[in-house]
Short mmCIF file of C-alpha atoms in Angstrom, two decimals:
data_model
loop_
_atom_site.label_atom_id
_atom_site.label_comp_id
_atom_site.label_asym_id
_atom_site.label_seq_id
_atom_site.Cartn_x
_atom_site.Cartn_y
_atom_site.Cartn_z
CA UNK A 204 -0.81 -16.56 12.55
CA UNK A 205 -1.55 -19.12 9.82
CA UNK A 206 -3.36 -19.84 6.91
CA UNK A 207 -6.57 -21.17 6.27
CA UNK A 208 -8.52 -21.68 3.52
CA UNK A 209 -11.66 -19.32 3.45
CA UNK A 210 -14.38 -20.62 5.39
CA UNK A 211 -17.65 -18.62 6.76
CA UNK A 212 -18.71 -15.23 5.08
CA UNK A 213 -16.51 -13.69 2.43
CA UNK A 214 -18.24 -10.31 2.35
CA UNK A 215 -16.12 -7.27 1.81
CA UNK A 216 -17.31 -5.97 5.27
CA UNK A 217 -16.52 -5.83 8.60
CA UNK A 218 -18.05 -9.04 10.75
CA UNK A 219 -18.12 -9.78 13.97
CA UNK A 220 -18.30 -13.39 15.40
CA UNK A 221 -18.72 -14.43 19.18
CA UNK A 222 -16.73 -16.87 20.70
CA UNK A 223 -16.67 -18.11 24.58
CA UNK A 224 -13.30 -17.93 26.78
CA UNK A 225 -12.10 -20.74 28.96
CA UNK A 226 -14.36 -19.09 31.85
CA UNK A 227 -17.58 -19.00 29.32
CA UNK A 228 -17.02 -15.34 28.94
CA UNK A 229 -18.42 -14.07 25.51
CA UNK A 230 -15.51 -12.87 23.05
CA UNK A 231 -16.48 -11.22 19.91
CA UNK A 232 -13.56 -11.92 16.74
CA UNK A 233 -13.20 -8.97 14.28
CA UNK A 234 -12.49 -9.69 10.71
CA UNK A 235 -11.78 -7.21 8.11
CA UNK A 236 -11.15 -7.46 3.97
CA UNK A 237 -7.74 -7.37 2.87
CA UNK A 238 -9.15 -4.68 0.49
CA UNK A 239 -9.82 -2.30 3.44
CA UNK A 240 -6.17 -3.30 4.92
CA UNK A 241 -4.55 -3.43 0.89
CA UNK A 242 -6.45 0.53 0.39
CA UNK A 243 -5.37 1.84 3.35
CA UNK A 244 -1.72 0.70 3.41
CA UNK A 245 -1.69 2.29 -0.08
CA UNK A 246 -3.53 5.33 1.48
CA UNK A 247 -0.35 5.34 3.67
CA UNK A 248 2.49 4.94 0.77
CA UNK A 249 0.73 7.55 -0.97
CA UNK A 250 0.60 10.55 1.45
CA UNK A 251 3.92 9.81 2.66
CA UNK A 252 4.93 9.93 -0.72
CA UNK A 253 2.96 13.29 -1.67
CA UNK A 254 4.81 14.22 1.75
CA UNK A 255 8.41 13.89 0.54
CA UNK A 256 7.63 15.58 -2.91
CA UNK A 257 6.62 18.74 -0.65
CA UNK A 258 9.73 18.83 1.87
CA UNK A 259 11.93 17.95 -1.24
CA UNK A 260 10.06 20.88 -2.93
CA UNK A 261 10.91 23.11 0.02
CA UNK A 262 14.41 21.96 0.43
CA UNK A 263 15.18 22.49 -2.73
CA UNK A 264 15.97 19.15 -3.71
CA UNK A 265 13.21 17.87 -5.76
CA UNK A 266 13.72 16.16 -9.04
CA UNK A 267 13.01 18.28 -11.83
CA UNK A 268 10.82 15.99 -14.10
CA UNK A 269 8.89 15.31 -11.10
CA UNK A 270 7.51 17.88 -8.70
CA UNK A 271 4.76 19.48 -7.52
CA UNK A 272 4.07 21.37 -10.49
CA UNK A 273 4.46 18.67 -13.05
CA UNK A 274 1.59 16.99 -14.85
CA UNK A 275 3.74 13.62 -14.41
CA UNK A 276 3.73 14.42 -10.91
CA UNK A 277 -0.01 14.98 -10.31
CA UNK A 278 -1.25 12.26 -12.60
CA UNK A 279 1.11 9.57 -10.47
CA UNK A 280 -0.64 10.82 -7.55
CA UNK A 281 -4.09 10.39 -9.13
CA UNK A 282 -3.70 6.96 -10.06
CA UNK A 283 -1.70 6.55 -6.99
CA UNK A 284 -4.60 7.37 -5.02
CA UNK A 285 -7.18 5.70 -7.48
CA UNK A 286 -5.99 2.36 -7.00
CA UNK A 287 -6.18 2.50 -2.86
CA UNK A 288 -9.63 2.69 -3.94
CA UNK A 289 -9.71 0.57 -6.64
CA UNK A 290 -8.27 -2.25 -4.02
CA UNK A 291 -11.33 -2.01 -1.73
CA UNK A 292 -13.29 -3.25 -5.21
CA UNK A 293 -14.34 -7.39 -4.66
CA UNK A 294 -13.91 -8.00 -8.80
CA UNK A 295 -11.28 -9.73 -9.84
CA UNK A 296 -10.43 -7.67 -12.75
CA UNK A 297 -9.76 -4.93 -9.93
CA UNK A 298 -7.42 -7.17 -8.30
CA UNK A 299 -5.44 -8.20 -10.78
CA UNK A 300 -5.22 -4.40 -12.14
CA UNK A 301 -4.00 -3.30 -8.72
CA UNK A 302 -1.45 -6.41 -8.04
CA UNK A 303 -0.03 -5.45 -11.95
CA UNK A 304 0.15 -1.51 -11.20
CA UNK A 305 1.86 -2.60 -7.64
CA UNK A 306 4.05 -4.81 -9.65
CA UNK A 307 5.20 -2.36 -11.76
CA UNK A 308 5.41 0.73 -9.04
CA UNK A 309 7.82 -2.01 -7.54
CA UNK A 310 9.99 -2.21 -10.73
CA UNK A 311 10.01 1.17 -10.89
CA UNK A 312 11.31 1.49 -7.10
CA UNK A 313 13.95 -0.94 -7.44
CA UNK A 314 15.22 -0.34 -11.26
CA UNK A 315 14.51 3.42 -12.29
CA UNK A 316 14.18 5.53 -8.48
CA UNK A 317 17.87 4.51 -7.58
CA UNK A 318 19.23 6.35 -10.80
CA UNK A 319 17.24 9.62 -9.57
CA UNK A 320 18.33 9.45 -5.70
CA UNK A 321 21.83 11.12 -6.07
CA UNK A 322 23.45 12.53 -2.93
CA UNK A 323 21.52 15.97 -2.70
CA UNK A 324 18.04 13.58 -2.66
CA UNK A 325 20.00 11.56 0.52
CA UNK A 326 18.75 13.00 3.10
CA UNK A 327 17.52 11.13 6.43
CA UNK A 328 13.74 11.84 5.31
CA UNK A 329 14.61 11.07 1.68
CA UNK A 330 15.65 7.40 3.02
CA UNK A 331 12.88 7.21 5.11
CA UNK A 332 10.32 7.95 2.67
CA UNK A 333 12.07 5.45 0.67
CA UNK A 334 12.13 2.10 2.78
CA UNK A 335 9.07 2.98 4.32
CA UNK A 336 7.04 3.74 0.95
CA UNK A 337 8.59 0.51 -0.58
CA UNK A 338 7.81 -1.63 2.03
CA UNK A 339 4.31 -0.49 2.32
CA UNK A 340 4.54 -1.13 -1.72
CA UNK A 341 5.29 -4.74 -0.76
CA UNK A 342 2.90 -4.95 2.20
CA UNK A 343 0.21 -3.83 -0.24
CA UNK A 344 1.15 -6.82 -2.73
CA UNK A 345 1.41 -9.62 -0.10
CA UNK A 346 -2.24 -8.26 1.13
CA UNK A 347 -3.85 -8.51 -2.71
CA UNK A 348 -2.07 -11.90 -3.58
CA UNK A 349 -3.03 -13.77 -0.80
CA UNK A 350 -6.59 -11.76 -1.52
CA UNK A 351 -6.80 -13.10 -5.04
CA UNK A 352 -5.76 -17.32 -3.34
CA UNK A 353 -8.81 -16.11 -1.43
CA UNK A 354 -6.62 -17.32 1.61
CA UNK A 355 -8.12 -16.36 5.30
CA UNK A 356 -5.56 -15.38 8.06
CA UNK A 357 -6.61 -16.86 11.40
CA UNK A 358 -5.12 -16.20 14.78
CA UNK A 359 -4.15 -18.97 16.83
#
């Protein structure tokens, strides 16, 4: 895949264009918004995330400034969760709010989370949720700044 520059309809929703194969068979080409793809990847972080403070809960293992009784806990979650919708928003005020809270979940992941993870947090699920919820961290913000360059991804 490559990129384009936008060209043809920039709605937020789904479209459907046809196109004809080599044997003039009609092909329809789906397109979708990177704020459908950038809210659901952060739907995904998220729950996985929720996930791991519940086994960590039941294991035993949780960090004790943030579980699922804390306020700091729950209010992560709700903004968490607010911005995968926030993302699906066309402004660009909403972008650039989501990019800047993704930016700093990032710093967070790679500056602060480390000095929390100590051995009892190291289990094979605890790395897991990890990698996985970091890299769908980064997925998110290469989805919302190629959004804001308005750049299309076409197949070739």
């Amino acid at each position: 895949m490559t990129t384009a520059p936008t060209q043809g309809p920039t709605t937020p929703h789904d479209a459907t264009s046809g196109r004809s194969t080599a044997t003039g068979r009609q092909m329809s080409a789906r397109t979708a918004s990177y704020g459908r793809h950038m809210s659901n990847v952060l739907i995904a972080a998220f729950t996985l995330s929720v996930g791991h403070t519940v086994y960590a809960r039941v294991e035993g293992i949780e960090d004790p400034t943030f579980t699922v009784t804390t306020p700091l806990a729950w209010a992560f979650y709700v903004v968490g969760f607010g911005s995968a919708v926030l993302a699906r928003r066309t402004g660009r005020v909403a972008q650039v709010s989501v990019l800047a809270y993704l930016a700093t979940l990032l710093g967070i992941s790679v500056f602060y989370y480390p000095t929390t993870f100590g051995p009892q947090q190291q289990t094979t699920f605890g790395w897991f949720e990890n990698d996985v919820y970091v890299g769908l961290l980064v997925t998110a913000t290469y989805l919302g700044v190629q959004r804001l360059r308005r750049t299309t991804l076409t197949p070739q």
